[in-house]
Amino acid sequence: MSVHGLLKSIHGPLGGQTMDPWLRTPLYHKFACKKKVKGLIQSSKTKTEQHLNCNRSFTSAFLFSIEVQVTIGFGGRMMTEECPLAITVLILQNIVGLIINAIMLGCIFMKTAQAHRRAETLIFSRHAVIAVRNGRLCFMFRVGDLRKSMIISASVRIQVVKKTTTPEGEVVPIHQLDIPVDNPIESNNIFLVAPLIICHVIDKRSPLYEISATDLATQDLEVIVILEGVVETTGITTQARTSYIAEEIQWGHRFVSIVTEEEGVYSVDYSKFGNTVKVAAPRCSARELDEKPSILIQTLQKSELSHQNSLRKRNSMRRNNSMRRNNSIRRNNSSLIVPKVQFITPEGNQNATET
């Protein structure tokens, strides 16, 4: 724009009138240009202040971003509807911030919960056993908790998985059957305050009803045990699982006692957690045992006779060992006796003395 046009924009058209000589001087032209530029700068500052109020530097913009993200809102900084770009950036910042917060909270929660590590402290016996309890054949295994914090609403579920064939000839490779747990309150809930022996009575409802000790070695089955409960400290549901195949089921064994009481204080010896001892048990199936109860009586009688015979042998061995020990002590004492010694006096008399 020329100087004349700039003057026209300031003072308007001259309308054919003669211009004042002062207006033709270079000093007036310089003064008019400075005034116009200053007005343009002030108008740009006004537009900027209309977009963002009180944001005059990068530090102010950064503080404004933090206030928006954490919803502090001191009230000194704000944006107006005159800047759609700033509004778009603010929306994107909120979305990204929410995603980051959700990811961080999830990571921290999963790290502190550690449900799988809590399940590692729930232990099962390495072998399961089948023995007589209360006159019935029972399938038993032991479960324990290594931590002091308890598992709330703990429940045990047992399933037998085996290959079966339907009457129509269909082969079911993984046939699952639930088997009940022997519990006085008729539920699968347990109070896991100390190691417990979970018992399943082999009756007519059990898939092990027609299996004998000889058949067990040839059976293609697996007993799956699932222990579920709520962690007391975090309230998260945890689950521990194990399984027993036919080779891991010991027929005619029983778990040793690991809980002792001394002056009203109970102690648990976890070093014997999976130890078993051999006991008398019929080798027939539970079905044969129900049909012929005399088998159990004969088995118990034979066990009692064998136990008495073993006690007699043990007592006789102890008696023989004690007699041998006494004989050896006598021999040692006889070897310590000093022989007789003769002393010859000057007179030629011989006196025999014992020392």
mmCIF file with all atom_site columns, N, CA, C and O in Angstrom, residues 115-154:
data_model
loop_
_atom_site.group_PDB
_atom_site.id
_atom_site.type_symbol
_atom_site.label_atom_id
_atom_site.label_alt_id
_atom_site.label_comp_id
_atom_site.label_asym_id
_atom_site.label_entity_id
_atom_site.label_seq_id
_atom_site.pdbx_PDB_ins_code
_atom_site.Cartn_x
_atom_site.Cartn_y
_atom_site.Cartn_z
_atom_site.occupancy
_atom_site.B_iso_or_equiv
_atom_site.pdbx_formal_charge
_atom_site.auth_seq_id
_atom_site.auth_comp_id
_atom_site.auth_asym_id
_atom_site.auth_atom_id
_atom_site.pdbx_PDB_model_num
ATOM 1   N N  . ALA A 1 115 ? -2.650  -63.434  42.002 1.00 0.00 ? 115 ALA A N  1
ATOM 2   C CA . ALA A 1 115 ? -3.516  -64.568  42.314 1.00 0.00 ? 115 ALA A CA 1
ATOM 3   C C  . ALA A 1 115 ? -2.816  -65.898  42.023 1.00 0.00 ? 115 ALA A C  1
ATOM 4   O O  . ALA A 1 115 ? -3.006  -66.882  42.737 1.00 0.00 ? 115 ALA A O  1
ATOM 5   N N  . HIS A 1 116 ? -1.983  -65.933  40.967 1.00 0.00 ? 116 HIS A N  1
ATOM 6   C CA . HIS A 1 116 ? -1.315  -67.197  40.636 1.00 0.00 ? 116 HIS A CA 1
ATOM 7   C C  . HIS A 1 116 ? -0.285  -67.573  41.692 1.00 0.00 ? 116 HIS A C  1
ATOM 8   O O  . HIS A 1 116 ? -0.089  -68.748  41.983 1.00 0.00 ? 116 HIS A O  1
ATOM 9   N N  . ARG A 1 117 ? 0.353   -66.567  42.310 1.00 0.00 ? 117 ARG A N  1
ATOM 10  C CA . ARG A 1 117 ? 1.310   -66.882  43.370 1.00 0.00 ? 117 ARG A CA 1
ATOM 11  C C  . ARG A 1 117 ? 0.604   -67.381  44.625 1.00 0.00 ? 117 ARG A C  1
ATOM 12  O O  . ARG A 1 117 ? 1.137   -68.205  45.359 1.00 0.00 ? 117 ARG A O  1
ATOM 13  N N  . ARG A 1 118 ? -0.587  -66.872  44.881 1.00 0.00 ? 118 ARG A N  1
ATOM 14  C CA . ARG A 1 118 ? -1.341  -67.381  46.024 1.00 0.00 ? 118 ARG A CA 1
ATOM 15  C C  . ARG A 1 118 ? -1.744  -68.832  45.799 1.00 0.00 ? 118 ARG A C  1
ATOM 16  O O  . ARG A 1 118 ? -1.771  -69.638  46.735 1.00 0.00 ? 118 ARG A O  1
ATOM 17  N N  . ALA A 1 119 ? -2.038  -69.183  44.554 1.00 0.00 ? 119 ALA A N  1
ATOM 18  C CA . ALA A 1 119 ? -2.400  -70.564  44.256 1.00 0.00 ? 119 ALA A CA 1
ATOM 19  C C  . ALA A 1 119 ? -1.214  -71.506  44.427 1.00 0.00 ? 119 ALA A C  1
ATOM 20  O O  . ALA A 1 119 ? -1.400  -72.695  44.703 1.00 0.00 ? 119 ALA A O  1
ATOM 21  N N  . GLU A 1 120 ? 0.011   -70.984  44.273 1.00 0.00 ? 120 GLU A N  1
ATOM 22  C CA . GLU A 1 120 ? 1.190   -71.836  44.440 1.00 0.00 ? 120 GLU A CA 1
ATOM 23  C C  . GLU A 1 120 ? 1.389   -72.275  45.885 1.00 0.00 ? 120 GLU A C  1
ATOM 24  O O  . GLU A 1 120 ? 2.078   -73.257  46.146 1.00 0.00 ? 120 GLU A O  1
ATOM 25  N N  . THR A 1 121 ? 0.812   -71.557  46.840 1.00 0.00 ? 121 THR A N  1
ATOM 26  C CA . THR A 1 121 ? 0.949   -71.936  48.251 1.00 0.00 ? 121 THR A CA 1
ATOM 27  C C  . THR A 1 121 ? -0.069  -72.991  48.672 1.00 0.00 ? 121 THR A C  1
ATOM 28  O O  . THR A 1 121 ? -0.013  -73.466  49.797 1.00 0.00 ? 121 THR A O  1
ATOM 29  N N  . LEU A 1 122 ? -1.015  -73.325  47.807 1.00 0.00 ? 122 LEU A N  1
ATOM 30  C CA . LEU A 1 122 ? -1.953  -74.417  48.068 1.00 0.00 ? 122 LEU A CA 1
ATOM 31  C C  . LEU A 1 122 ? -1.354  -75.696  47.505 1.00 0.00 ? 122 LEU A C  1
ATOM 32  O O  . LEU A 1 122 ? -1.162  -75.818  46.294 1.00 0.00 ? 122 LEU A O  1
ATOM 33  N N  . ILE A 1 123 ? -1.032  -76.638  48.373 1.00 0.00 ? 123 ILE A N  1
ATOM 34  C CA . ILE A 1 123 ? -0.301  -77.829  47.965 1.00 0.00 ? 123 ILE A CA 1
ATOM 35  C C  . ILE A 1 123 ? -1.188  -79.059  48.104 1.00 0.00 ? 123 ILE A C  1
ATOM 36  O O  . ILE A 1 123 ? -2.101  -79.100  48.941 1.00 0.00 ? 123 ILE A O  1
ATOM 37  N N  . PHE A 1 124 ? -0.886  -80.055  47.274 1.00 0.00 ? 124 PHE A N  1
ATOM 38  C CA . PHE A 1 124 ? -1.585  -81.336  47.302 1.00 0.00 ? 124 PHE A CA 1
ATOM 39  C C  . PHE A 1 124 ? -0.559  -82.448  47.513 1.00 0.00 ? 124 PHE A C  1
ATOM 40  O O  . PHE A 1 124 ? 0.628   -82.284  47.194 1.00 0.00 ? 124 PHE A O  1
ATOM 41  N N  . SER A 1 125 ? -1.020  -83.555  48.047 1.00 0.00 ? 125 SER A N  1
ATOM 42  C CA . SER A 1 125 ? -0.134  -84.706  48.205 1.00 0.00 ? 125 SER A CA 1
ATOM 43  C C  . SER A 1 125 ? 0.238   -85.263  46.841 1.00 0.00 ? 125 SER A C  1
ATOM 44  O O  . SER A 1 125 ? -0.532  -85.176  45.872 1.00 0.00 ? 125 SER A O  1
ATOM 45  N N  . ARG A 1 126 ? 1.428   -85.830  46.774 1.00 0.00 ? 126 ARG A N  1
ATOM 46  C CA . ARG A 1 126 ? 1.907   -86.344  45.492 1.00 0.00 ? 126 ARG A CA 1
ATOM 47  C C  . ARG A 1 126 ? 1.125   -87.574  45.057 1.00 0.00 ? 126 ARG A C  1
ATOM 48  O O  . ARG A 1 126 ? 0.929   -87.797  43.858 1.00 0.00 ? 126 ARG A O  1
ATOM 49  N N  . HIS A 1 127 ? 0.673   -88.378  45.989 1.00 0.00 ? 127 HIS A N  1
ATOM 50  C CA . HIS A 1 127 ? -0.083  -89.590  45.689 1.00 0.00 ? 127 HIS A CA 1
ATOM 51  C C  . HIS A 1 127 ? -1.439  -89.531  46.384 1.00 0.00 ? 127 HIS A C  1
ATOM 52  O O  . HIS A 1 127 ? -1.593  -88.890  47.430 1.00 0.00 ? 127 HIS A O  1
ATOM 53  N N  . ALA A 1 128 ? -2.399  -90.200  45.795 1.00 0.00 ? 128 ALA A N  1
ATOM 54  C CA . ALA A 1 128 ? -3.683  -90.453  46.429 1.00 0.00 ? 128 ALA A CA 1
ATOM 55  C C  . ALA A 1 128 ? -3.721  -91.896  46.901 1.00 0.00 ? 128 ALA A C  1
ATOM 56  O O  . ALA A 1 128 ? -2.967  -92.736  46.390 1.00 0.00 ? 128 ALA A O  1
ATOM 57  N N  . VAL A 1 129 ? -4.556  -92.178  47.857 1.00 0.00 ? 129 VAL A N  1
ATOM 58  C CA . VAL A 1 129 ? -4.602  -93.517  48.450 1.00 0.00 ? 129 VAL A CA 1
ATOM 59  C C  . VAL A 1 129 ? -6.043  -94.013  48.435 1.00 0.00 ? 129 VAL A C  1
ATOM 60  O O  . VAL A 1 129 ? -7.004  -93.227  48.410 1.00 0.00 ? 129 VAL A O  1
ATOM 61  N N  . ILE A 1 130 ? -6.161  -95.348  48.479 1.00 0.00 ? 130 ILE A N  1
ATOM 62  C CA . ILE A 1 130 ? -7.453  -96.017  48.634 1.00 0.00 ? 130 ILE A CA 1
ATOM 63  C C  . ILE A 1 130 ? -7.315  -96.969  49.815 1.00 0.00 ? 130 ILE A C  1
ATOM 64  O O  . ILE A 1 130 ? -6.457  -97.859  49.803 1.00 0.00 ? 130 ILE A O  1
ATOM 65  N N  . ALA A 1 131 ? -8.120  -96.746  50.835 1.00 0.00 ? 131 ALA A N  1
ATOM 66  C CA . ALA A 1 131 ? -8.065  -97.560  52.048 1.00 0.00 ? 131 ALA A CA 1
ATOM 67  C C  . ALA A 1 131 ? -9.451  -97.618  52.657 1.00 0.00 ? 131 ALA A C  1
ATOM 68  O O  . ALA A 1 131 ? -10.394 -96.969  52.191 1.00 0.00 ? 131 ALA A O  1
ATOM 69  N N  . VAL A 1 132 ? -9.558  -98.402  53.708 1.00 0.00 ? 132 VAL A N  1
ATOM 70  C CA . VAL A 1 132 ? -10.836 -98.573  54.404 1.00 0.00 ? 132 VAL A CA 1
ATOM 71  C C  . VAL A 1 132 ? -10.965 -97.510  55.479 1.00 0.00 ? 132 VAL A C  1
ATOM 72  O O  . VAL A 1 132 ? -10.056 -97.321  56.298 1.00 0.00 ? 132 VAL A O  1
ATOM 73  N N  . ARG A 1 133 ? -12.082 -96.793  55.462 1.00 0.00 ? 133 ARG A N  1
ATOM 74  C CA . ARG A 1 133 ? -12.391 -95.824  56.505 1.00 0.00 ? 133 ARG A CA 1
ATOM 75  C C  . ARG A 1 133 ? -13.867 -95.978  56.874 1.00 0.00 ? 133 ARG A C  1
ATOM 76  O O  . ARG A 1 133 ? -14.743 -95.866  56.011 1.00 0.00 ? 133 ARG A O  1
ATOM 77  N N  . ASN A 1 134 ? -14.106 -96.220  58.145 1.00 0.00 ? 134 ASN A N  1
ATOM 78  C CA . ASN A 1 134 ? -15.468 -96.437  58.645 1.00 0.00 ? 134 ASN A CA 1
ATOM 79  C C  . ASN A 1 134 ? -16.167 -97.587  57.922 1.00 0.00 ? 134 ASN A C  1
ATOM 80  O O  . ASN A 1 134 ? -17.369 -97.535  57.628 1.00 0.00 ? 134 ASN A O  1
ATOM 81  N N  . GLY A 1 135 ? -15.411 -98.623  57.612 1.00 0.00 ? 135 GLY A N  1
ATOM 82  C CA . GLY A 1 135 ? -15.983 -99.804  56.993 1.00 0.00 ? 135 GLY A CA 1
ATOM 83  C C  . GLY A 1 135 ? -16.277 -99.682  55.513 1.00 0.00 ? 135 GLY A C  1
ATOM 84  O O  . GLY A 1 135 ? -16.906 -100.583 54.936 1.00 0.00 ? 135 GLY A O  1
ATOM 85  N N  . ARG A 1 136 ? -15.818 -98.609  54.860 1.00 0.00 ? 136 ARG A N  1
ATOM 86  C CA . ARG A 1 136 ? -16.044 -98.426  53.432 1.00 0.00 ? 136 ARG A CA 1
ATOM 87  C C  . ARG A 1 136 ? -14.730 -98.099  52.749 1.00 0.00 ? 136 ARG A C  1
ATOM 88  O O  . ARG A 1 136 ? -13.829 -97.458  53.326 1.00 0.00 ? 136 ARG A O  1
ATOM 89  N N  . LEU A 1 137 ? -14.611 -98.537  51.491 1.00 0.00 ? 137 LEU A N  1
ATOM 90  C CA . LEU A 1 137 ? -13.449 -98.153  50.705 1.00 0.00 ? 137 LEU A CA 1
ATOM 91  C C  . LEU A 1 137 ? -13.547 -96.678  50.338 1.00 0.00 ? 137 LEU A C  1
ATOM 92  O O  . LEU A 1 137 ? -14.608 -96.216  49.882 1.00 0.00 ? 137 LEU A O  1
ATOM 93  N N  . CYS A 1 138 ? -12.463 -95.946  50.511 1.00 0.00 ? 138 CYS A N  1
ATOM 94  C CA . CYS A 1 138 ? -12.466 -94.503  50.275 1.00 0.00 ? 138 CYS A CA 1
ATOM 95  C C  . CYS A 1 138 ? -11.256 -94.104  49.447 1.00 0.00 ? 138 CYS A C  1
ATOM 96  O O  . CYS A 1 138 ? -10.162 -94.659  49.609 1.00 0.00 ? 138 CYS A O  1
ATOM 97  N N  . PHE A 1 139 ? -11.483 -93.132  48.590 1.00 0.00 ? 139 PHE A N  1
ATOM 98  C CA . PHE A 1 139 ? -10.412 -92.495  47.827 1.00 0.00 ? 139 PHE A CA 1
ATOM 99  C C  . PHE A 1 139 ? -10.029 -91.221  48.561 1.00 0.00 ? 139 PHE A C  1
ATOM 100 O O  . PHE A 1 139 ? -10.878 -90.357  48.804 1.00 0.00 ? 139 PHE A O  1
ATOM 101 N N  . MET A 1 140 ? -8.744  -91.070  48.925 1.00 0.00 ? 140 MET A N  1
ATOM 102 C CA . MET A 1 140 ? -8.323  -89.962  49.768 1.00 0.00 ? 140 MET A CA 1
ATOM 103 C C  . MET A 1 140 ? -7.061  -89.303  49.229 1.00 0.00 ? 140 MET A C  1
ATOM 104 O O  . MET A 1 140 ? -6.216  -89.953  48.611 1.00 0.00 ? 140 MET A O  1
ATOM 105 N N  . PHE A 1 141 ? -6.963  -88.016  49.470 1.00 0.00 ? 141 PHE A N  1
ATOM 106 C CA . PHE A 1 141 ? -5.752  -87.241  49.193 1.00 0.00 ? 141 PHE A CA 1
ATOM 107 C C  . PHE A 1 141 ? -5.678  -86.115  50.209 1.00 0.00 ? 141 PHE A C  1
ATOM 108 O O  . PHE A 1 141 ? -6.656  -85.820  50.910 1.00 0.00 ? 141 PHE A O  1
ATOM 109 N N  . ARG A 1 142 ? -4.506  -85.503  50.315 1.00 0.00 ? 142 ARG A N  1
ATOM 110 C CA . ARG A 1 142 ? -4.281  -84.463  51.330 1.00 0.00 ? 142 ARG A CA 1
ATOM 111 C C  . ARG A 1 142 ? -4.044  -83.119  50.651 1.00 0.00 ? 142 ARG A C  1
ATOM 112 O O  . ARG A 1 142 ? -3.370  -83.033  49.630 1.00 0.00 ? 142 ARG A O  1
ATOM 113 N N  . VAL A 1 143 ? -4.599  -82.078  51.252 1.00 0.00 ? 143 VAL A N  1
ATOM 114 C CA . VAL A 1 143 ? -4.437  -80.710  50.762 1.00 0.00 ? 143 VAL A CA 1
ATOM 115 C C  . VAL A 1 143 ? -4.063  -79.820  51.938 1.00 0.00 ? 143 VAL A C  1
ATOM 116 O O  . VAL A 1 143 ? -4.481  -80.048  53.075 1.00 0.00 ? 143 VAL A O  1
ATOM 117 N N  . GLY A 1 144 ? -3.230  -78.797  51.660 1.00 0.00 ? 144 GLY A N  1
ATOM 118 C CA . GLY A 1 144 ? -2.772  -77.899  52.716 1.00 0.00 ? 144 GLY A CA 1
ATOM 119 C C  . GLY A 1 144 ? -2.497  -76.514  52.188 1.00 0.00 ? 144 GLY A C  1
ATOM 120 O O  . GLY A 1 144 ? -2.370  -76.293  50.974 1.00 0.00 ? 144 GLY A O  1
ATOM 121 N N  . ASP A 1 145 ? -2.402  -75.566  53.095 1.00 0.00 ? 145 ASP A N  1
ATOM 122 C CA . ASP A 1 145 ? -2.124  -74.158  52.777 1.00 0.00 ? 145 ASP A CA 1
ATOM 123 C C  . ASP A 1 145 ? -0.885  -73.734  53.547 1.00 0.00 ? 145 ASP A C  1
ATOM 124 O O  . ASP A 1 145 ? -0.828  -73.869  54.767 1.00 0.00 ? 145 ASP A O  1
ATOM 125 N N  . LEU A 1 146 ? 0.108   -73.202  52.828 1.00 0.00 ? 146 LEU A N  1
ATOM 126 C CA . LEU A 1 146 ? 1.383   -72.839  53.447 1.00 0.00 ? 146 LEU A CA 1
ATOM 127 C C  . LEU A 1 146 ? 1.371   -71.447  54.061 1.00 0.00 ? 146 LEU A C  1
ATOM 128 O O  . LEU A 1 146 ? 2.273   -71.112  54.818 1.00 0.00 ? 146 LEU A O  1
ATOM 129 N N  . ARG A 1 147 ? 0.393   -70.603  53.728 1.00 0.00 ? 147 ARG A N  1
ATOM 130 C CA . ARG A 1 147 ? 0.350   -69.246  54.261 1.00 0.00 ? 147 ARG A CA 1
ATOM 131 C C  . ARG A 1 147 ? -0.554  -69.171  55.487 1.00 0.00 ? 147 ARG A C  1
ATOM 132 O O  . ARG A 1 147 ? -1.435  -69.988  55.689 1.00 0.00 ? 147 ARG A O  1
ATOM 133 N N  . LYS A 1 148 ? -0.299  -68.113  56.276 1.00 0.00 ? 148 LYS A N  1
ATOM 134 C CA . LYS A 1 148 ? -1.113  -67.895  57.462 1.00 0.00 ? 148 LYS A CA 1
ATOM 135 C C  . LYS A 1 148 ? -2.462  -67.287  57.108 1.00 0.00 ? 148 LYS A C  1
ATOM 136 O O  . LYS A 1 148 ? -3.446  -67.530  57.801 1.00 0.00 ? 148 LYS A O  1
ATOM 137 N N  . SER A 1 149 ? -2.508  -66.463  56.041 1.00 0.00 ? 149 SER A N  1
ATOM 138 C CA . SER A 1 149 ? -3.794  -65.899  55.623 1.00 0.00 ? 149 SER A CA 1
ATOM 139 C C  . SER A 1 149 ? -4.674  -67.001  55.060 1.00 0.00 ? 149 SER A C  1
ATOM 140 O O  . SER A 1 149 ? -4.232  -67.828  54.264 1.00 0.00 ? 149 SER A O  1
ATOM 141 N N  . MET A 1 150 ? -5.930  -66.999  55.461 1.00 0.00 ? 150 MET A N  1
ATOM 142 C CA . MET A 1 150 ? -6.814  -68.099  55.129 1.00 0.00 ? 150 MET A CA 1
ATOM 143 C C  . MET A 1 150 ? -7.473  -67.902  53.770 1.00 0.00 ? 150 MET A C  1
ATOM 144 O O  . MET A 1 150 ? -7.526  -66.798  53.235 1.00 0.00 ? 150 MET A O  1
ATOM 145 N N  . ILE A 1 151 ? -7.976  -69.012  53.233 1.00 0.00 ? 151 ILE A N  1
ATOM 146 C CA . ILE A 1 151 ? -8.782  -69.013  52.021 1.00 0.00 ? 151 ILE A CA 1
ATOM 147 C C  . ILE A 1 151 ? -10.245 -69.077  52.458 1.00 0.00 ? 151 ILE A C  1
ATOM 148 O O  . ILE A 1 151 ? -10.673 -70.032  53.101 1.00 0.00 ? 151 ILE A O  1
ATOM 149 N N  . ILE A 1 152 ? -11.003 -68.045  52.075 1.00 0.00 ? 152 ILE A N  1
ATOM 150 C CA . ILE A 1 152 ? -12.400 -67.960  52.482 1.00 0.00 ? 152 ILE A CA 1
ATOM 151 C C  . ILE A 1 152 ? -13.263 -68.729  51.486 1.00 0.00 ? 152 ILE A C  1
ATOM 152 O O  . ILE A 1 152 ? -13.030 -68.690  50.273 1.00 0.00 ? 152 ILE A O  1
ATOM 153 N N  . SER A 1 153 ? -14.269 -69.416  52.007 1.00 0.00 ? 153 SER A N  1
ATOM 154 C CA . SER A 1 153 ? -15.226 -70.176  51.181 1.00 0.00 ? 153 SER A CA 1
ATOM 155 C C  . SER A 1 153 ? -14.502 -71.162  50.264 1.00 0.00 ? 153 SER A C  1
ATOM 156 O O  . SER A 1 153 ? -14.796 -71.252  49.061 1.00 0.00 ? 153 SER A O  1
ATOM 157 N N  . ALA A 1 154 ? -13.547 -71.876  50.825 1.00 0.00 ? 154 ALA A N  1
ATOM 158 C CA . ALA A 1 154 ? -12.807 -72.867  50.031 1.00 0.00 ? 154 ALA A CA 1
ATOM 159 C C  . ALA A 1 154 ? -13.704 -74.061  49.734 1.00 0.00 ? 154 ALA A C  1
ATOM 160 O O  . ALA A 1 154 ? -14.449 -74.534  50.594 1.00 0.00 ? 154 ALA A O  1
#
